Amino acid sequence: MVATVADLEHGQKGIIKEFSDNVLPIKLMELGCLPGNSVELVQIAPLKDPIYINVNGSHIAIRRSLAKQIELDIIDDTIAI
């Protein structure tokens, strides 16, 4: 199963791997939504759409349908002691 931005839980982070659809709005890319950059889920709207993400310091609101096109490697923040 491929993880996407839409699969993130509040406060969870991931690294952008690739886009499942080659048509991603240029504005998102200009704001830093590029492979290799980190993404954090900041908030989900009450009706589950849109979702608010932090990409390299930019807070962006995107539709859930668009978030499902951005594939991630989830960052596991658990630290083993």
PDB file of N, CA, C and O in Angstrom, chain B, residues numbered from 101:
ATOM      1  N   MET B 101       0.840  -1.188   0.000  1.00  0.00           N
ATOM      2  CA  MET B 101       0.000   0.000   0.000  1.00  0.00           C
ATOM      3  C   MET B 101       0.886   1.253   0.000  1.00  0.00           C
ATOM      4  O   MET B 101       1.874   1.330   0.730  1.00  0.00           O
ATOM      5  N   VAL B 102       0.526   2.192  -0.802  1.00  0.00           N
ATOM      6  CA  VAL B 102       1.272   3.441  -0.912  1.00  0.00           C
ATOM      7  C   VAL B 102       0.648   4.478   0.014  1.00  0.00           C
ATOM      8  O   VAL B 102      -0.563   4.695  -0.015  1.00  0.00           O
ATOM      9  N   ALA B 103       1.478   5.119   0.836  1.00  0.00           N
ATOM     10  CA  ALA B 103       0.996   6.172   1.725  1.00  0.00           C
ATOM     11  C   ALA B 103       0.959   7.489   0.959  1.00  0.00           C
ATOM     12  O   ALA B 103       1.844   7.782   0.155  1.00  0.00           O
ATOM     13  N   THR B 104      -0.077   8.272   1.221  1.00  0.00           N
ATOM     14  CA  THR B 104      -0.213   9.585   0.593  1.00  0.00           C
ATOM     15  C   THR B 104      -0.410  10.646   1.669  1.00  0.00           C
ATOM     16  O   THR B 104      -0.559  10.318   2.846  1.00  0.00           O
ATOM     17  N   VAL B 105      -0.411  11.902   1.275  1.00  0.00           N
ATOM     18  CA  VAL B 105      -0.647  12.994   2.212  1.00  0.00           C
ATOM     19  C   VAL B 105      -2.018  12.835   2.875  1.00  0.00           C
ATOM     20  O   VAL B 105      -2.182  13.184   4.045  1.00  0.00           O
ATOM     21  N   ALA B 106      -2.984  12.321   2.151  1.00  0.00           N
ATOM     22  CA  ALA B 106      -4.336  12.127   2.698  1.00  0.00           C
ATOM     23  C   ALA B 106      -4.363  11.084   3.812  1.00  0.00           C
ATOM     24  O   ALA B 106      -5.307  11.054   4.600  1.00  0.00           O
ATOM     25  N   ASP B 107      -3.351  10.234   3.889  1.00  0.00           N
ATOM     26  CA  ASP B 107      -3.286   9.188   4.911  1.00  0.00           C
ATOM     27  C   ASP B 107      -2.645   9.658   6.211  1.00  0.00           C
ATOM     28  O   ASP B 107      -2.711   8.950   7.216  1.00  0.00           O
ATOM     29  N   LEU B 108      -2.028  10.831   6.213  1.00  0.00           N
ATOM     30  CA  LEU B 108      -1.365  11.325   7.415  1.00  0.00           C
ATOM     31  C   LEU B 108      -2.360  11.603   8.525  1.00  0.00           C
ATOM     32  O   LEU B 108      -3.507  11.970   8.271  1.00  0.00           O
ATOM     33  N   GLU B 109      -1.907  11.422   9.766  1.00  0.00           N
ATOM     34  CA  GLU B 109      -2.700  11.791  10.933  1.00  0.00           C
ATOM     35  C   GLU B 109      -2.162  13.113  11.464  1.00  0.00           C
ATOM     36  O   GLU B 109      -1.055  13.521  11.114  1.00  0.00           O
ATOM     37  N   HIS B 110      -2.946  13.786  12.313  1.00  0.00           N
ATOM     38  CA  HIS B 110      -2.574  15.100  12.830  1.00  0.00           C
ATOM     39  C   HIS B 110      -1.166  15.062  13.431  1.00  0.00           C
ATOM     40  O   HIS B 110      -0.886  14.250  14.313  1.00  0.00           O
ATOM     41  N   GLY B 111      -0.280  15.945  12.951  1.00  0.00           N
ATOM     42  CA  GLY B 111       1.080  16.050  13.454  1.00  0.00           C
ATOM     43  C   GLY B 111       2.067  15.071  12.836  1.00  0.00           C
ATOM     44  O   GLY B 111       3.269  15.166  13.087  1.00  0.00           O
ATOM     45  N   GLN B 112       1.583  14.140  12.039  1.00  0.00           N
ATOM     46  CA  GLN B 112       2.461  13.150  11.419  1.00  0.00           C
ATOM     47  C   GLN B 112       3.186  13.762  10.234  1.00  0.00           C
ATOM     48  O   GLN B 112       2.665  14.655   9.566  1.00  0.00           O
ATOM     49  N   LYS B 113       4.403  13.268   9.976  1.00  0.00           N
ATOM     50  CA  LYS B 113       5.232  13.815   8.901  1.00  0.00           C
ATOM     51  C   LYS B 113       5.608  12.740   7.899  1.00  0.00           C
ATOM     52  O   LYS B 113       5.595  11.544   8.193  1.00  0.00           O
ATOM     53  N   GLY B 114       5.941  13.204   6.712  1.00  0.00           N
ATOM     54  CA  GLY B 114       6.404  12.312   5.663  1.00  0.00           C
ATOM     55  C   GLY B 114       7.299  13.059   4.688  1.00  0.00           C
ATOM     56  O   GLY B 114       7.346  14.289   4.679  1.00  0.00           O
ATOM     57  N   ILE B 115       8.006  12.294   3.870  1.00  0.00           N
ATOM     58  CA  ILE B 115       8.858  12.852   2.824  1.00  0.00           C
ATOM     59  C   ILE B 115       8.199  12.550   1.485  1.00  0.00           C
ATOM     60  O   ILE B 115       7.842  11.405   1.206  1.00  0.00           O
ATOM     61  N   ILE B 116       8.040  13.571   0.663  1.00  0.00           N
ATOM     62  CA  ILE B 116       7.392  13.391  -0.644  1.00  0.00           C
ATOM     63  C   ILE B 116       8.263  12.487  -1.509  1.00  0.00           C
ATOM     64  O   ILE B 116       9.448  12.749  -1.715  1.00  0.00           O
ATOM     65  N   LYS B 117       7.644  11.408  -2.014  1.00  0.00           N
ATOM     66  CA  LYS B 117       8.335  10.463  -2.883  1.00  0.00           C
ATOM     67  C   LYS B 117       8.119  10.830  -4.340  1.00  0.00           C
ATOM     68  O   LYS B 117       9.067  11.097  -5.078  1.00  0.00           O
ATOM     69  N   GLU B 118       6.875  10.836  -4.733  1.00  0.00           N
ATOM     70  CA  GLU B 118       6.511  11.140  -6.126  1.00  0.00           C
ATOM     71  C   GLU B 118       5.033  11.476  -6.190  1.00  0.00           C
ATOM     72  O   GLU B 118       4.326  11.446  -5.183  1.00  0.00           O
ATOM     73  N   PHE B 119       4.583  11.795  -7.385  1.00  0.00           N
ATOM     74  CA  PHE B 119       3.177  12.127  -7.609  1.00  0.00           C
ATOM     75  C   PHE B 119       2.559  11.027  -8.436  1.00  0.00           C
ATOM     76  O   PHE B 119       3.132  10.613  -9.444  1.00  0.00           O
ATOM     77  N   SER B 120       1.386  10.540  -8.023  1.00  0.00           N
ATOM     78  CA  SER B 120       0.745   9.459  -8.769  1.00  0.00           C
ATOM     79  C   SER B 120       0.191   9.957 -10.101  1.00  0.00           C
ATOM     80  O   SER B 120       0.017   9.178 -11.039  1.00  0.00           O
ATOM     81  N   ASP B 121      -0.084  11.252 -10.177  1.00  0.00           N
ATOM     82  CA  ASP B 121      -0.563  11.859 -11.415  1.00  0.00           C
ATOM     83  C   ASP B 121       0.455  12.930 -11.801  1.00  0.00           C
ATOM     84  O   ASP B 121       0.870  13.718 -10.951  1.00  0.00           O
ATOM     85  N   ASN B 122       0.853  12.968 -13.036  1.00  0.00           N
ATOM     86  CA  ASN B 122       1.872  13.926 -13.457  1.00  0.00           C
ATOM     87  C   ASN B 122       1.359  15.352 -13.555  1.00  0.00           C
ATOM     88  O   ASN B 122       2.127  16.260 -13.873  1.00  0.00           O
ATOM     89  N   VAL B 123       0.075  15.568 -13.289  1.00  0.00           N
ATOM     90  CA  VAL B 123      -0.507  16.898 -13.393  1.00  0.00           C
ATOM     91  C   VAL B 123      -0.760  17.446 -11.988  1.00  0.00           C
ATOM     92  O   VAL B 123      -1.874  17.370 -11.472  1.00  0.00           O
ATOM     93  N   LEU B 124       0.285  17.996 -11.383  1.00  0.00           N
ATOM     94  CA  LEU B 124       0.160  18.642 -10.082  1.00  0.00           C
ATOM     95  C   LEU B 124       0.231  20.141 -10.320  1.00  0.00           C
ATOM     96  O   LEU B 124       1.089  20.597 -11.076  1.00  0.00           O
ATOM     97  N   PRO B 125      -0.640  20.916  -9.701  1.00  0.00           N
ATOM     98  CA  PRO B 125      -0.637  22.361  -9.952  1.00  0.00           C
ATOM     99  C   PRO B 125       0.751  22.980  -9.728  1.00  0.00           C
ATOM    100  O   PRO B 125       1.424  22.688  -8.739  1.00  0.00           O
ATOM    101  N   ILE B 126       1.156  23.828 -10.654  1.00  0.00           N
ATOM    102  CA  ILE B 126       2.457  24.498 -10.592  1.00  0.00           C
ATOM    103  C   ILE B 126       2.600  25.269  -9.286  1.00  0.00           C
ATOM    104  O   ILE B 126       3.690  25.332  -8.718  1.00  0.00           O
ATOM    105  N   LYS B 127       1.514  25.852  -8.813  1.00  0.00           N
ATOM    106  CA  LYS B 127       1.568  26.654  -7.580  1.00  0.00           C
ATOM    107  C   LYS B 127       2.041  25.810  -6.405  1.00  0.00           C
ATOM    108  O   LYS B 127       2.804  26.296  -5.571  1.00  0.00           O
ATOM    109  N   LEU B 128       1.600  24.543  -6.321  1.00  0.00           N
ATOM    110  CA  LEU B 128       2.052  23.678  -5.235  1.00  0.00           C
ATOM    111  C   LEU B 128       3.547  23.419  -5.329  1.00  0.00           C
ATOM    112  O   LEU B 128       4.244  23.403  -4.314  1.00  0.00           O
ATOM    113  N   MET B 129       4.031  23.218  -6.529  1.00  0.00           N
ATOM    114  CA  MET B 129       5.466  22.994  -6.709  1.00  0.00           C
ATOM    115  C   MET B 129       6.260  24.241  -6.339  1.00  0.00           C
ATOM    116  O   MET B 129       7.340  24.144  -5.756  1.00  0.00           O
ATOM    117  N   GLU B 130       5.729  25.409  -6.678  1.00  0.00           N
ATOM    118  CA  GLU B 130       6.396  26.666  -6.331  1.00  0.00           C
ATOM    119  C   GLU B 130       6.458  26.857  -4.819  1.00  0.00           C
ATOM    120  O   GLU B 130       7.384  27.489  -4.311  1.00  0.00           O
ATOM    121  N   LEU B 131       5.477  26.314  -4.098  1.00  0.00           N
ATOM    122  CA  LEU B 131       5.447  26.429  -2.642  1.00  0.00           C
ATOM    123  C   LEU B 131       6.295  25.352  -1.958  1.00  0.00           C
ATOM    124  O   LEU B 131       6.337  25.289  -0.730  1.00  0.00           O
ATOM    125  N   GLY B 132       6.961  24.518  -2.733  1.00  0.00           N
ATOM    126  CA  GLY B 132       7.876  23.543  -2.157  1.00  0.00           C
ATOM    127  C   GLY B 132       7.384  22.121  -2.134  1.00  0.00           C
ATOM    128  O   GLY B 132       8.032  21.261  -1.538  1.00  0.00           O
ATOM    129  N   CYS B 133       6.276  21.845  -2.753  1.00  0.00           N
ATOM    130  CA  CYS B 133       5.719  20.489  -2.784  1.00  0.00           C
ATOM    131  C   CYS B 133       6.438  19.689  -3.872  1.00  0.00           C
ATOM    132  O   CYS B 133       5.890  19.426  -4.943  1.00  0.00           O
ATOM    133  N   LEU B 134       7.684  19.309  -3.565  1.00  0.00           N
ATOM    134  CA  LEU B 134       8.541  18.615  -4.521  1.00  0.00           C
ATOM    135  C   LEU B 134       9.107  17.349  -3.881  1.00  0.00           C
ATOM    136  O   LEU B 134       9.236  17.289  -2.659  1.00  0.00           O
ATOM    137  N   PRO B 135       9.444  16.346  -4.673  1.00  0.00           N
ATOM    138  CA  PRO B 135      10.036  15.130  -4.114  1.00  0.00           C
ATOM    139  C   PRO B 135      11.262  15.443  -3.260  1.00  0.00           C
ATOM    140  O   PRO B 135      12.113  16.245  -3.644  1.00  0.00           O
ATOM    141  N   GLY B 136      11.339  14.799  -2.097  1.00  0.00           N
ATOM    142  CA  GLY B 136      12.434  14.999  -1.162  1.00  0.00           C
ATOM    143  C   GLY B 136      12.122  15.974  -0.043  1.00  0.00           C
ATOM    144  O   GLY B 136      12.828  15.995   0.965  1.00  0.00           O
ATOM    145  N   ASN B 137      11.079  16.784  -0.193  1.00  0.00           N
ATOM    146  CA  ASN B 137      10.708  17.749   0.838  1.00  0.00           C
ATOM    147  C   ASN B 137       9.782  17.099   1.862  1.00  0.00           C
ATOM    148  O   ASN B 137       9.054  16.155   1.553  1.00  0.00           O
ATOM    149  N   SER B 138       9.824  17.624   3.087  1.00  0.00           N
ATOM    150  CA  SER B 138       8.989  17.063   4.149  1.00  0.00           C
ATOM    151  C   SER B 138       7.621  17.741   4.188  1.00  0.00           C
ATOM    152  O   SER B 138       7.470  18.912   3.841  1.00  0.00           O
ATOM    153  N   VAL B 139       6.627  16.958   4.625  1.00  0.00           N
ATOM    154  CA  VAL B 139       5.246  17.422   4.739  1.00  0.00           C
ATOM    155  C   VAL B 139       4.740  17.027   6.123  1.00  0.00           C
ATOM    156  O   VAL B 139       4.997  15.918   6.592  1.00  0.00           O
ATOM    157  N   GLU B 140       4.023  17.936   6.770  1.00  0.00           N
ATOM    158  CA  GLU B 140       3.407  17.643   8.060  1.00  0.00           C
ATOM    159  C   GLU B 140       1.925  18.001   7.989  1.00  0.00           C
ATOM    160  O   GLU B 140       1.565  19.069   7.493  1.00  0.00           O
ATOM    161  N   LEU B 141       1.075  17.118   8.479  1.00  0.00           N
ATOM    162  CA  LEU B 141      -0.352  17.418   8.528  1.00  0.00           C
ATOM    163  C   LEU B 141      -0.620  18.319   9.722  1.00  0.00           C
ATOM    164  O   LEU B 141      -0.357  17.940  10.864  1.00  0.00           O
ATOM    165  N   VAL B 142      -1.140  19.501   9.464  1.00  0.00           N
ATOM    166  CA  VAL B 142      -1.392  20.490  10.509  1.00  0.00           C
ATOM    167  C   VAL B 142      -2.820  20.374  11.031  1.00  0.00           C
ATOM    168  O   VAL B 142      -3.039  20.369  12.242  1.00  0.00           O
ATOM    169  N   GLN B 143      -3.789  20.282  10.128  1.00  0.00           N
ATOM    170  CA  GLN B 143      -5.193  20.288  10.537  1.00  0.00           C
ATOM    171  C   GLN B 143      -6.055  19.704   9.433  1.00  0.00           C
ATOM    172  O   GLN B 143      -5.711  19.763   8.253  1.00  0.00           O
ATOM    173  N   ILE B 144      -7.180  19.140   9.842  1.00  0.00           N
ATOM    174  CA  ILE B 144      -8.184  18.654   8.893  1.00  0.00           C
ATOM    175  C   ILE B 144      -9.460  19.443   9.152  1.00  0.00           C
ATOM    176  O   ILE B 144      -9.889  19.567  10.299  1.00  0.00           O
ATOM    177  N   ALA B 145     -10.061  19.969   8.111  1.00  0.00           N
ATOM    178  CA  ALA B 145     -11.301  20.740   8.243  1.00  0.00           C
ATOM    179  C   ALA B 145     -12.415  19.846   8.800  1.00  0.00           C
ATOM    180  O   ALA B 145     -12.354  18.625   8.655  1.00  0.00           O
ATOM    181  N   PRO B 146     -13.423  20.436   9.430  1.00  0.00           N
ATOM    182  CA  PRO B 146     -14.496  19.655  10.052  1.00  0.00           C
ATOM    183  C   PRO B 146     -15.181  18.637   9.134  1.00  0.00           C
ATOM    184  O   PRO B 146     -15.578  17.568   9.599  1.00  0.00           O
ATOM    185  N   LEU B 147     -15.324  18.939   7.879  1.00  0.00           N
ATOM    186  CA  LEU B 147     -15.970  17.993   6.962  1.00  0.00           C
ATOM    187  C   LEU B 147     -14.952  17.161   6.185  1.00  0.00           C
ATOM    188  O   LEU B 147     -15.271  16.602   5.136  1.00  0.00           O
ATOM    189  N   LYS B 148     -13.706  17.081   6.713  1.00  0.00           N
ATOM    190  CA  LYS B 148     -12.610  16.275   6.163  1.00  0.00           C
ATOM    191  C   LYS B 148     -12.006  16.816   4.868  1.00  0.00           C
ATOM    192  O   LYS B 148     -11.156  16.158   4.268  1.00  0.00           O
ATOM    193  N   ASP B 149     -12.424  17.984   4.435  1.00  0.00           N
ATOM    194  CA  ASP B 149     -11.883  18.560   3.212  1.00  0.00           C
ATOM    195  C   ASP B 149     -12.050  20.076   3.277  1.00  0.00           C
ATOM    196  O   ASP B 149     -13.176  20.531   3.477  1.00  0.00           O
ATOM    197  N   PRO B 150     -11.028  20.866   3.126  1.00  0.00           N
ATOM    198  CA  PRO B 150      -9.659  20.555   2.751  1.00  0.00           C
ATOM    199  C   PRO B 150      -8.825  20.120   3.959  1.00  0.00           C
ATOM    200  O   PRO B 150      -9.297  20.111   5.095  1.00  0.00           O
ATOM    201  N   ILE B 151      -7.564  19.758   3.673  1.00  0.00           N
ATOM    202  CA  ILE B 151      -6.614  19.469   4.734  1.00  0.00           C
ATOM    203  C   ILE B 151      -5.516  20.524   4.671  1.00  0.00           C
ATOM    204  O   ILE B 151      -5.198  21.048   3.604  1.00  0.00           O
ATOM    205  N   TYR B 152      -4.943  20.824   5.833  1.00  0.00           N
ATOM    206  CA  TYR B 152      -3.920  21.864   5.926  1.00  0.00           C
ATOM    207  C   TYR B 152      -2.585  21.196   6.207  1.00  0.00           C
ATOM    208  O   TYR B 152      -2.454  20.431   7.162  1.00  0.00           O
ATOM    209  N   ILE B 153      -1.597  21.487   5.372  1.00  0.00           N
ATOM    210  CA  ILE B 153      -0.283  20.872   5.516  1.00  0.00           C
ATOM    211  C   ILE B 153       0.789  21.941   5.631  1.00  0.00           C
ATOM    212  O   ILE B 153       0.596  23.085   5.218  1.00  0.00           O
ATOM    213  N   ASN B 154       1.918  21.550   6.198  1.00  0.00           N
ATOM    214  CA  ASN B 154       3.087  22.403   6.284  1.00  0.00           C
ATOM    215  C   ASN B 154       4.151  21.777   5.399  1.00  0.00           C
ATOM    216  O   ASN B 154       4.604  20.662   5.657  1.00  0.00           O
ATOM    217  N   VAL B 155       4.545  22.490   4.365  1.00  0.00           N
ATOM    218  CA  VAL B 155       5.597  22.030   3.454  1.00  0.00           C
ATOM    219  C   VAL B 155       6.729  23.040   3.519  1.00  0.00           C
ATOM    220  O   VAL B 155       6.617  24.147   2.991  1.00  0.00           O
ATOM    221  N   ASN B 156       7.824  22.654   4.170  1.00  0.00           N
ATOM    222  CA  ASN B 156       8.995  23.538   4.294  1.00  0.00           C
ATOM    223  C   ASN B 156       8.644  24.922   4.817  1.00  0.00           C
ATOM    224  O   ASN B 156       9.150  25.921   4.307  1.00  0.00           O
ATOM    225  N   GLY B 157       7.790  24.996   5.822  1.00  0.00           N
ATOM    226  CA  GLY B 157       7.436  26.274   6.433  1.00  0.00           C
ATOM    227  C   GLY B 157       6.250  26.979   5.803  1.00  0.00           C
ATOM    228  O   GLY B 157       5.785  27.982   6.344  1.00  0.00           O
ATOM    229  N   SER B 158       5.747  26.495   4.685  1.00  0.00           N
ATOM    230  CA  SER B 158       4.566  27.088   4.050  1.00  0.00           C
ATOM    231  C   SER B 158       3.329  26.293   4.446  1.00  0.00           C
ATOM    232  O   SER B 158       3.281  25.079   4.248  1.00  0.00           O
ATOM    233  N   HIS B 159       2.336  26.964   5.001  1.00  0.00           N
ATOM    234  CA  HIS B 159       1.073  26.307   5.332  1.00  0.00           C
ATOM    235  C   HIS B 159       0.169  26.386   4.113  1.00  0.00           C
ATOM    236  O   HIS B 159      -0.104  27.468   3.593  1.00  0.00           O
ATOM    237  N   ILE B 160      -0.289  25.230   3.666  1.00  0.00           N
ATOM    238  CA  ILE B 160      -1.071  25.129   2.434  1.00  0.00           C
ATOM    239  C   ILE B 160      -2.344  24.352   2.713  1.00  0.00           C
ATOM    240  O   ILE B 160      -2.316  23.339   3.411  1.00  0.00           O
ATOM    241  N   ALA B 161      -3.459  24.821   2.170  1.00  0.00           N
ATOM    242  CA  ALA B 161      -4.722  24.078   2.223  1.00  0.00           C
ATOM    243  C   ALA B 161      -4.929  23.431   0.861  1.00  0.00           C
ATOM    244  O   ALA B 161      -4.920  24.107  -0.168  1.00  0.00           O
ATOM    245  N   ILE B 162      -5.118  22.104   0.867  1.00  0.00           N
ATOM    246  CA  ILE B 162      -5.348  21.390  -0.390  1.00  0.00           C
ATOM    247  C   ILE B 162      -6.534  20.455  -0.243  1.00  0.00           C
ATOM    248  O   ILE B 162      -6.861  20.010   0.857  1.00  0.00           O
ATOM    249  N   ARG B 163      -7.163  20.167  -1.353  1.00  0.00           N
ATOM    250  CA  ARG B 163      -8.279  19.226  -1.356  1.00  0.00           C
ATOM    251  C   ARG B 163      -7.767  17.815  -1.098  1.00  0.00           C
ATOM    252  O   ARG B 163      -6.642  17.471  -1.460  1.00  0.00           O
ATOM    253  N   ARG B 164      -8.601  17.015  -0.474  1.00  0.00           N
ATOM    254  CA  ARG B 164      -8.245  15.630  -0.170  1.00  0.00           C
ATOM    255  C   ARG B 164      -7.939  14.860  -1.464  1.00  0.00           C
ATOM    256  O   ARG B 164      -7.037  14.023  -1.483  1.00  0.00           O
ATOM    257  N   SER B 165      -8.677  15.134  -2.532  1.00  0.00           N
ATOM    258  CA  SER B 165      -8.442  14.433  -3.802  1.00  0.00           C
ATOM    259  C   SER B 165      -7.032  14.714  -4.331  1.00  0.00           C
ATOM    260  O   SER B 165      -6.402  13.824  -4.902  1.00  0.00           O
ATOM    261  N   LEU B 166      -6.539  15.925  -4.150  1.00  0.00           N
ATOM    262  CA  LEU B 166      -5.180  16.267  -4.566  1.00  0.00           C
ATOM    263  C   LEU B 166      -4.162  15.641  -3.621  1.00  0.00           C
ATOM    264  O   LEU B 166      -3.107  15.183  -4.059  1.00  0.00           O
ATOM    265  N   ALA B 167      -4.471  15.617  -2.334  1.00  0.00           N
ATOM    266  CA  ALA B 167      -3.568  15.020  -1.344  1.00  0.00           C
ATOM    267  C   ALA B 167      -3.353  13.533  -1.611  1.00  0.00           C
ATOM    268  O   ALA B 167      -2.289  12.997  -1.300  1.00  0.00           O
ATOM    269  N   LYS B 168      -4.345  12.868  -2.182  1.00  0.00           N
ATOM    270  CA  LYS B 168      -4.221  11.441  -2.491  1.00  0.00           C
ATOM    271  C   LYS B 168      -3.261  11.178  -3.646  1.00  0.00           C
ATOM    272  O   LYS B 168      -2.873  10.032  -3.872  1.00  0.00           O
ATOM    273  N   GLN B 169      -2.875  12.210  -4.374  1.00  0.00           N
ATOM    274  CA  GLN B 169      -1.958  12.060  -5.504  1.00  0.00           C
ATOM    275  C   GLN B 169      -0.496  12.246  -5.106  1.00  0.00           C
ATOM    276  O   GLN B 169       0.399  11.980  -5.907  1.00  0.00           O
ATOM    277  N   ILE B 170      -0.245  12.700  -3.880  1.00  0.00           N
ATOM    278  CA  ILE B 170       1.117  12.967  -3.422  1.00  0.00           C
ATOM    279  C   ILE B 170       1.576  11.806  -2.545  1.00  0.00           C
ATOM    280  O   ILE B 170       1.142  11.674  -1.401  1.00  0.00           O
ATOM    281  N   GLU B 171       2.455  10.967  -3.090  1.00  0.00           N
ATOM    282  CA  GLU B 171       2.929   9.779  -2.381  1.00  0.00           C
ATOM    283  C   GLU B 171       4.068  10.133  -1.436  1.00  0.00           C
ATOM    284  O   GLU B 171       4.909  10.979  -1.738  1.00  0.00           O
ATOM    285  N   LEU B 172       4.075   9.459  -0.274  1.00  0.00           N
ATOM    286  CA  LEU B 172       5.031   9.773   0.789  1.00  0.00           C
ATOM    287  C   LEU B 172       5.741   8.549   1.321  1.00  0.00           C
ATOM    288  O   LEU B 172       5.276   7.419   1.171  1.00  0.00           O
ATOM    289  N   ASP B 173       6.887   8.800   1.950  1.00  0.00           N
ATOM    290  CA  ASP B 173       7.515   7.867   2.870  1.00  0.00           C
ATOM    291  C   ASP B 173       7.229   8.460   4.246  1.00  0.00           C
ATOM    292  O   ASP B 173       7.698   9.554   4.562  1.00  0.00           O
ATOM    293  N   ILE B 174       6.461   7.743   5.064  1.00  0.00           N
ATOM    294  CA  ILE B 174       6.093   8.234   6.395  1.00  0.00           C
ATOM    295  C   ILE B 174       7.337   8.256   7.293  1.00  0.00           C
ATOM    296  O   ILE B 174       8.129   7.313   7.295  1.00  0.00           O
ATOM    297  N   ILE B 175       7.495   9.341   8.051  1.00  0.00           N
ATOM    298  CA  ILE B 175       8.593   9.457   9.011  1.00  0.00           C
ATOM    299  C   ILE B 175       8.095   8.926  10.336  1.00  0.00           C
ATOM    300  O   ILE B 175       7.095   9.405  10.871  1.00  0.00           O
ATOM    301  N   ASP B 176       8.801   7.927  10.870  1.00  0.00           N
ATOM    302  CA  ASP B 176       8.440   7.357  12.160  1.00  0.00           C
ATOM    303  C   ASP B 176       9.214   8.108  13.239  1.00  0.00           C
ATOM    304  O   ASP B 176      10.436   7.985  13.330  1.00  0.00           O
ATOM    305  N   ASP B 177       8.500   8.891  14.062  1.00  0.00           N
ATOM    306  CA  ASP B 177       9.144   9.704  15.085  1.00  0.00           C
ATOM    307  C   ASP B 177       9.361   8.968  16.400  1.00  0.00           C
ATOM    308  O   ASP B 177       9.864   9.559  17.355  1.00  0.00           O
ATOM    309  N   THR B 178       8.994   7.696  16.471  1.00  0.00           N
ATOM    310  CA  THR B 178       9.186   6.955  17.716  1.00  0.00           C
ATOM    311  C   THR B 178      10.672   6.704  17.924  1.00  0.00           C
ATOM    312  O   THR B 178      11.388   6.309  17.004  1.00  0.00           O
ATOM    313  N   ILE B 179      11.113   6.938  19.140  1.00  0.00           N
ATOM    314  CA  ILE B 179      12.529   6.779  19.476  1.00  0.00           C
ATOM    315  C   ILE B 179      12.671   5.580  20.409  1.00  0.00           C
ATOM    316  O   ILE B 179      12.031   5.527  21.459  1.00  0.00           O
ATOM    317  N   ALA B 180      13.490   4.643  20.035  1.00  0.00           N
ATOM    318  CA  ALA B 180      13.735   3.477  20.878  1.00  0.00           C
ATOM    319  C   ALA B 180      14.740   3.834  21.956  1.00  0.00           C
ATOM    320  O   ALA B 180      15.787   4.421  21.682  1.00  0.00           O
ATOM    321  N   ILE B 181      14.404   3.470  23.192  1.00  0.00           N
ATOM    322  CA  ILE B 181      15.304   3.765  24.331  1.00  0.00           C
ATOM    323  C   ILE B 181      15.934   2.497  24.828  1.00  0.00           C
ATOM    324  O   ILE B 181      16.719   2.528  25.776  1.00  0.00           O
TER     325      ILE B 181
END
